[in-house]
CSV table of C-alpha atoms in Angstrom, one decimal:
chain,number,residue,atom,x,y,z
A,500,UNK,CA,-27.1,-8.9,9.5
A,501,UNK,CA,-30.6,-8.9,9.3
A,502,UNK,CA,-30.3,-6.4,6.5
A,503,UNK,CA,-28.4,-8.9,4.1
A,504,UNK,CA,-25.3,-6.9,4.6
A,505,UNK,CA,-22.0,-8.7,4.1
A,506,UNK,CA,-19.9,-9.6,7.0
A,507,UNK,CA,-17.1,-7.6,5.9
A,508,UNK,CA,-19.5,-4.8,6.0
A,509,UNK,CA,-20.4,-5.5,9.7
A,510,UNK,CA,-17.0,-5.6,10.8
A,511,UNK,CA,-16.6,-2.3,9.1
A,512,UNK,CA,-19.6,-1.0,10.9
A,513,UNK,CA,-18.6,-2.5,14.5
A,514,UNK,CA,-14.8,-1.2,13.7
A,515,UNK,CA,-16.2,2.3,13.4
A,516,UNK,CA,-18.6,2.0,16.4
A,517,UNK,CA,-16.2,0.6,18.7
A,518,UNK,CA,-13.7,3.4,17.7
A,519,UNK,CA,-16.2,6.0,18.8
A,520,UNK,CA,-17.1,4.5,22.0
A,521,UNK,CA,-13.2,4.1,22.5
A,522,UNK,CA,-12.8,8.0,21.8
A,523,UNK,CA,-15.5,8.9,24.3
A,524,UNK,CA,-14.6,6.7,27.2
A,525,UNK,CA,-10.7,8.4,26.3
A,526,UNK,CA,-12.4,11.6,26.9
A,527,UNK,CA,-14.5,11.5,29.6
A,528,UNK,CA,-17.8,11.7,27.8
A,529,UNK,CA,-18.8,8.2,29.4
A,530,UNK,CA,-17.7,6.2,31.7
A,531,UNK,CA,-17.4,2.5,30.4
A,532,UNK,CA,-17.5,1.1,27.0
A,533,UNK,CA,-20.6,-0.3,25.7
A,534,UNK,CA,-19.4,-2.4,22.3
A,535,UNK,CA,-16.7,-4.0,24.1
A,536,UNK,CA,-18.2,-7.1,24.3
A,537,UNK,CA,-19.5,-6.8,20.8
A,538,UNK,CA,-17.4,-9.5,18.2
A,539,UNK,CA,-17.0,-8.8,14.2
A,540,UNK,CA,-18.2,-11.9,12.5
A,541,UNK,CA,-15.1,-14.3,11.7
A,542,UNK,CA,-15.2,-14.0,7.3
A,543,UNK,CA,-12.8,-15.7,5.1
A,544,UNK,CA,-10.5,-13.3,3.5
A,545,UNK,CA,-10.3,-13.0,-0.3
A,546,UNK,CA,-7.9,-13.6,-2.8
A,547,UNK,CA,-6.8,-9.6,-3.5
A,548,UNK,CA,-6.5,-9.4,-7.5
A,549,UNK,CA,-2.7,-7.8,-8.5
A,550,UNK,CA,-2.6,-6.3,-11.8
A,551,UNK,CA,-1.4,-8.2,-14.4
A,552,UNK,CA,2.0,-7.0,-15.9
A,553,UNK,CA,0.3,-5.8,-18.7
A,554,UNK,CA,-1.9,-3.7,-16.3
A,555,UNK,CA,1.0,-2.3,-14.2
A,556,UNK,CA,3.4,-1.4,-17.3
A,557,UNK,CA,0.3,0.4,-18.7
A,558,UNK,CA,-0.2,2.2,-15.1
A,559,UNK,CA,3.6,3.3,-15.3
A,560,UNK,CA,3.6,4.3,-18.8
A,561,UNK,CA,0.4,6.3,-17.3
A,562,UNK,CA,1.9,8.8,-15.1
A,563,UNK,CA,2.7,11.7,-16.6
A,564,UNK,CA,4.3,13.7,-13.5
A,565,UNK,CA,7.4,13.4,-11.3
A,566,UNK,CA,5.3,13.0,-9.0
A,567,UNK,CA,3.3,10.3,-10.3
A,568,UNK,CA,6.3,8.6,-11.3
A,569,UNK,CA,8.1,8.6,-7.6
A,570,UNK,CA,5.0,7.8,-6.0
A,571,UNK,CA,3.9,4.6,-8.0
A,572,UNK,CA,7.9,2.8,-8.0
A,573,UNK,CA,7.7,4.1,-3.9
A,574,UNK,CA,5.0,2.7,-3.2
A,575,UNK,CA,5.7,-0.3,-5.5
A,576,UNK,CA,9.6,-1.1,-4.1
A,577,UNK,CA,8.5,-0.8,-0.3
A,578,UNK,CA,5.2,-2.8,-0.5
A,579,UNK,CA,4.6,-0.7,2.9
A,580,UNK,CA,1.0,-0.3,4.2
A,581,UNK,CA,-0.8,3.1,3.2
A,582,UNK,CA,-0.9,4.4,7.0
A,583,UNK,CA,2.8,3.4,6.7
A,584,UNK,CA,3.7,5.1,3.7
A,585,UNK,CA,2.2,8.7,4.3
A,586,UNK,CA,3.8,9.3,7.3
A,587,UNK,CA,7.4,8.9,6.1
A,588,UNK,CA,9.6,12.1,5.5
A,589,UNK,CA,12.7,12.9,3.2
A,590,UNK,CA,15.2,12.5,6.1
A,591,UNK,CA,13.6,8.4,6.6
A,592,UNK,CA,15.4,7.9,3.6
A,593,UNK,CA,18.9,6.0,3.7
A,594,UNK,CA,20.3,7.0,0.3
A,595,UNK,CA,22.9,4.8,-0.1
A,596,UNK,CA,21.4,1.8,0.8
A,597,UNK,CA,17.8,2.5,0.5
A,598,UNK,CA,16.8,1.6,3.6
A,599,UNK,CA,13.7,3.4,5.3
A,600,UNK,CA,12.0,2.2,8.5
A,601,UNK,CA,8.3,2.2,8.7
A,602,UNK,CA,5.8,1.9,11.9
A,603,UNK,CA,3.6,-0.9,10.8
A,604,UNK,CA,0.6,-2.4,13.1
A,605,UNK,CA,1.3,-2.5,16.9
A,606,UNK,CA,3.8,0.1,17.0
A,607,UNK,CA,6.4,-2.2,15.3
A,608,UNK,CA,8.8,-1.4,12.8
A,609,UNK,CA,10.8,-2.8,10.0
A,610,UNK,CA,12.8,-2.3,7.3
A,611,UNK,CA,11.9,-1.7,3.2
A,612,UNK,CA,14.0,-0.6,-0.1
A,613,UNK,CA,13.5,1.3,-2.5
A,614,UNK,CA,15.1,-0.3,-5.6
A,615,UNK,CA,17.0,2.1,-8.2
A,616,UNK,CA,14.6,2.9,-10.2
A,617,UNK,CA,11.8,4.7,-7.0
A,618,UNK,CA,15.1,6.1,-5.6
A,619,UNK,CA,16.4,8.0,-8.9
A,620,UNK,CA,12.3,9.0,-9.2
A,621,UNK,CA,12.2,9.6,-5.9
A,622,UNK,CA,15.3,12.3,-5.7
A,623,UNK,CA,13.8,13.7,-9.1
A,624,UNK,CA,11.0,14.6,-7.6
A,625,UNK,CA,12.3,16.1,-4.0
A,626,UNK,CA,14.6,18.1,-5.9
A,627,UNK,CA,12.1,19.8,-8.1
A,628,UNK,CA,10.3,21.0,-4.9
A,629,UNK,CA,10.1,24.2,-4.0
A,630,UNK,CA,8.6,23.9,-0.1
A,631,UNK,CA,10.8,22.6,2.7
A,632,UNK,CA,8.4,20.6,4.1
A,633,UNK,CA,9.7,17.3,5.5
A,634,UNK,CA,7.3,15.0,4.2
A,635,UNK,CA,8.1,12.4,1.4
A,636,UNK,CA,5.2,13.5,-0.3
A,637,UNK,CA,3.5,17.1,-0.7
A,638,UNK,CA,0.1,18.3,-2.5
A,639,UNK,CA,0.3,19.8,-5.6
A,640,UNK,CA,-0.5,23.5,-4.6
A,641,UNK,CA,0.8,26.1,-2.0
A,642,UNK,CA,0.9,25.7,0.6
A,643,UNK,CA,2.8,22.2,0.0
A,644,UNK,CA,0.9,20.0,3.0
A,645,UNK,CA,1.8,16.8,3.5
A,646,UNK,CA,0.3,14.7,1.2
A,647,UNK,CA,-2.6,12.4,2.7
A,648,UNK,CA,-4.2,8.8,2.9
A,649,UNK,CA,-7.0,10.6,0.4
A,650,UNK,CA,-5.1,12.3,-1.8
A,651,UNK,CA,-2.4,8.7,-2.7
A,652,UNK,CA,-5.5,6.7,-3.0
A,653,UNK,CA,-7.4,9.6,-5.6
A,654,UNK,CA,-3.8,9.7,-7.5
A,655,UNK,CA,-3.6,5.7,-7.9
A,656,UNK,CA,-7.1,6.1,-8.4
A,657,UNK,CA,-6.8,8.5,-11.5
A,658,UNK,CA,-4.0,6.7,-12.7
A,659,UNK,CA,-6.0,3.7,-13.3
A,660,UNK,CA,-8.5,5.2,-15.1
A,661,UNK,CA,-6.2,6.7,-17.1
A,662,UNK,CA,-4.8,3.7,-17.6
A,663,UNK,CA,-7.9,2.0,-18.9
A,664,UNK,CA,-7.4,-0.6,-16.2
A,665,UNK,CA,-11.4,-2.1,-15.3
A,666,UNK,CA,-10.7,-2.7,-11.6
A,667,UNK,CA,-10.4,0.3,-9.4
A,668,UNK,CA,-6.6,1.1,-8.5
A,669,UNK,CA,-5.5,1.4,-4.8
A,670,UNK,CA,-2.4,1.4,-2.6
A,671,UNK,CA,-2.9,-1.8,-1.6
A,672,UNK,CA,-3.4,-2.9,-5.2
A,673,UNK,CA,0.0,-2.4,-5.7
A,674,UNK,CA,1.3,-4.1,-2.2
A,675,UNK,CA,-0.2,-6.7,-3.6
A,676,UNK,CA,1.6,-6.9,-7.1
A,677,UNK,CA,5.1,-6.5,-4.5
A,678,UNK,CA,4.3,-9.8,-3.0
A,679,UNK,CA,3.2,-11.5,-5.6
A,680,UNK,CA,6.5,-10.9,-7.6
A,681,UNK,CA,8.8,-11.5,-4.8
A,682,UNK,CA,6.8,-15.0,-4.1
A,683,UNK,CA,7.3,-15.8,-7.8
A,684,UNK,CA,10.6,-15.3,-8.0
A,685,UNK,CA,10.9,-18.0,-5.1
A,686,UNK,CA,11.7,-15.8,-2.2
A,687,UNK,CA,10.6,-17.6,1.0
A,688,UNK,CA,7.4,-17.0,2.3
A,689,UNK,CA,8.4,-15.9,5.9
A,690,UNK,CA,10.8,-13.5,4.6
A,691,UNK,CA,8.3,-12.3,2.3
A,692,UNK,CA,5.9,-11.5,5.6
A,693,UNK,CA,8.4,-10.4,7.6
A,694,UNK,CA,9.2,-7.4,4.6
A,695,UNK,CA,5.5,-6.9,4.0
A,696,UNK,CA,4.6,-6.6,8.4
A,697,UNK,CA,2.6,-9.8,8.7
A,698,UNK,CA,2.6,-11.7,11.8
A,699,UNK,CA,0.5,-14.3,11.1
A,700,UNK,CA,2.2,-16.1,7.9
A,701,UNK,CA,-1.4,-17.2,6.3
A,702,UNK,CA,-2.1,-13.4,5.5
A,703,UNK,CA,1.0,-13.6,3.0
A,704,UNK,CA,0.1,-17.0,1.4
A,705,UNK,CA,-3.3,-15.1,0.5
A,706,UNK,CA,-0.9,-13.4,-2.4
A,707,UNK,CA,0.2,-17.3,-3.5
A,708,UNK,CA,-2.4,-17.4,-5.9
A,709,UNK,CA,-0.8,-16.8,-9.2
A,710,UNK,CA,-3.1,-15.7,-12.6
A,711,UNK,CA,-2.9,-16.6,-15.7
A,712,UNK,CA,-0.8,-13.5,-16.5
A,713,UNK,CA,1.7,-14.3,-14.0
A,714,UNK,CA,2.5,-17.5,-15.5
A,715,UNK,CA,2.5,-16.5,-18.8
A,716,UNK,CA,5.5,-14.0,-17.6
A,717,UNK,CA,7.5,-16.4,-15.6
A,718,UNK,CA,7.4,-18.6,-18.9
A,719,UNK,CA,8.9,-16.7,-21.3
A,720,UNK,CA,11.2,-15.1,-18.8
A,721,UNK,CA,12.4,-18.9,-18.2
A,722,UNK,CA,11.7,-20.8,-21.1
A,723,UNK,CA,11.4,-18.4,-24.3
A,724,UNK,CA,14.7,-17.4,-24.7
């Protein structure tokens, strides 16, 4: 604190430390814990910037592999967590309904969709696989691991900046732009956090906050015709 880092920073840093010390008491390396009494500093939480329309169309238009494509309208459609997301497999998936279950925060799970358009992506993609591993997602090279938390974020990454798009491009970037539109088109806020895994209904009205863009969009959707 002393160092003039931010608190979001410190919580950061405690988070990690407090995982260690976790680990080592777990394994017998020590005996009690020594950061359990140790509290992150309270911060408010910031409004998280979704990409304009503009912005995502141009990220969509961006992708240039299968891939790509079934990854970003996944990711997109479900509004699912990244932990949540990378450890689904092929068989999660209900086909005719779209229907997957995911294990969000405290060993809870719910239910997402994928919408048409990430399911006819999505069955693109499995079928021009050539591994049989049971992930929903692969690397790109032999010998076909499961694709991890790293390797989404550097794909979204890359997308962006192929994309031209100024802010960096993550995962939860795009969570965010699944709220956002199912708020604006007037679904009710505690269905919308029950869909997304929040408990605490103030974490979903962070994503109320509609820009410029968004407006623009809702108006000639409702009123330019």
């Amino acid at each position: 604190s002393q160092s003039g880092l931010k608190k979001s920073t410190i919580s950061s840093h405690i988070w990690c430390l407090k995982s260690f010390f976790t680990w080592l008491v777990q394994n017998d390396k020590i005996i009690k814990n020594p950061t359990i009494p140790i509290k992150a500093p309270k911060f408010d939480k910031k409004s998280r910037k979704a990409l304009s329309a503009k912005e995502f169309e141009a990220l969509r238009f961006s992708c240039k592999s299968l891939r790509e494509k079934a990854l970003v309208e996944a990711v997109f459609s479900m509004g699912s967590r990244l932990a949540e997301f990378q450890k689904l497999n092929i068989d999660d998936i209900d086909w005719n309904t779209g229907k997957l279950s995911v294990l969000g925060k405290g060993n809870k799970t719910r239910e997402v969709y994928l919408n048409e358009r990430a399911r006819l992506y999505l069955k693109k993609y499995i079928e021009s696989r050539e591994d049989n591993n049971p992930a929903l997602f692969v690397t790109e090279r032999s010998p076909y691991n499961r694709l991890g938390r790293r390797g989404i974020q550097r794909v979204f990454h890359n997308l962006g900046v192929r994309a031209n798009i100024k802010q960096n491009v993550f995962p939860h970037i795009i969570r965010h732009n699944t709220a956002t539109i199912l708020l604006n088109n007037q679904t009710p806020i505690h269905l919308v956090a029950k869909y997304l895994g929040h408990e605490d209904i103030n974490t979903t009205k962070i994503y109320t906050e509609m820009n410029q863009d968004e407006v623009r969009m809702n108006w000639q959707r409702c009123l330019n015709q």
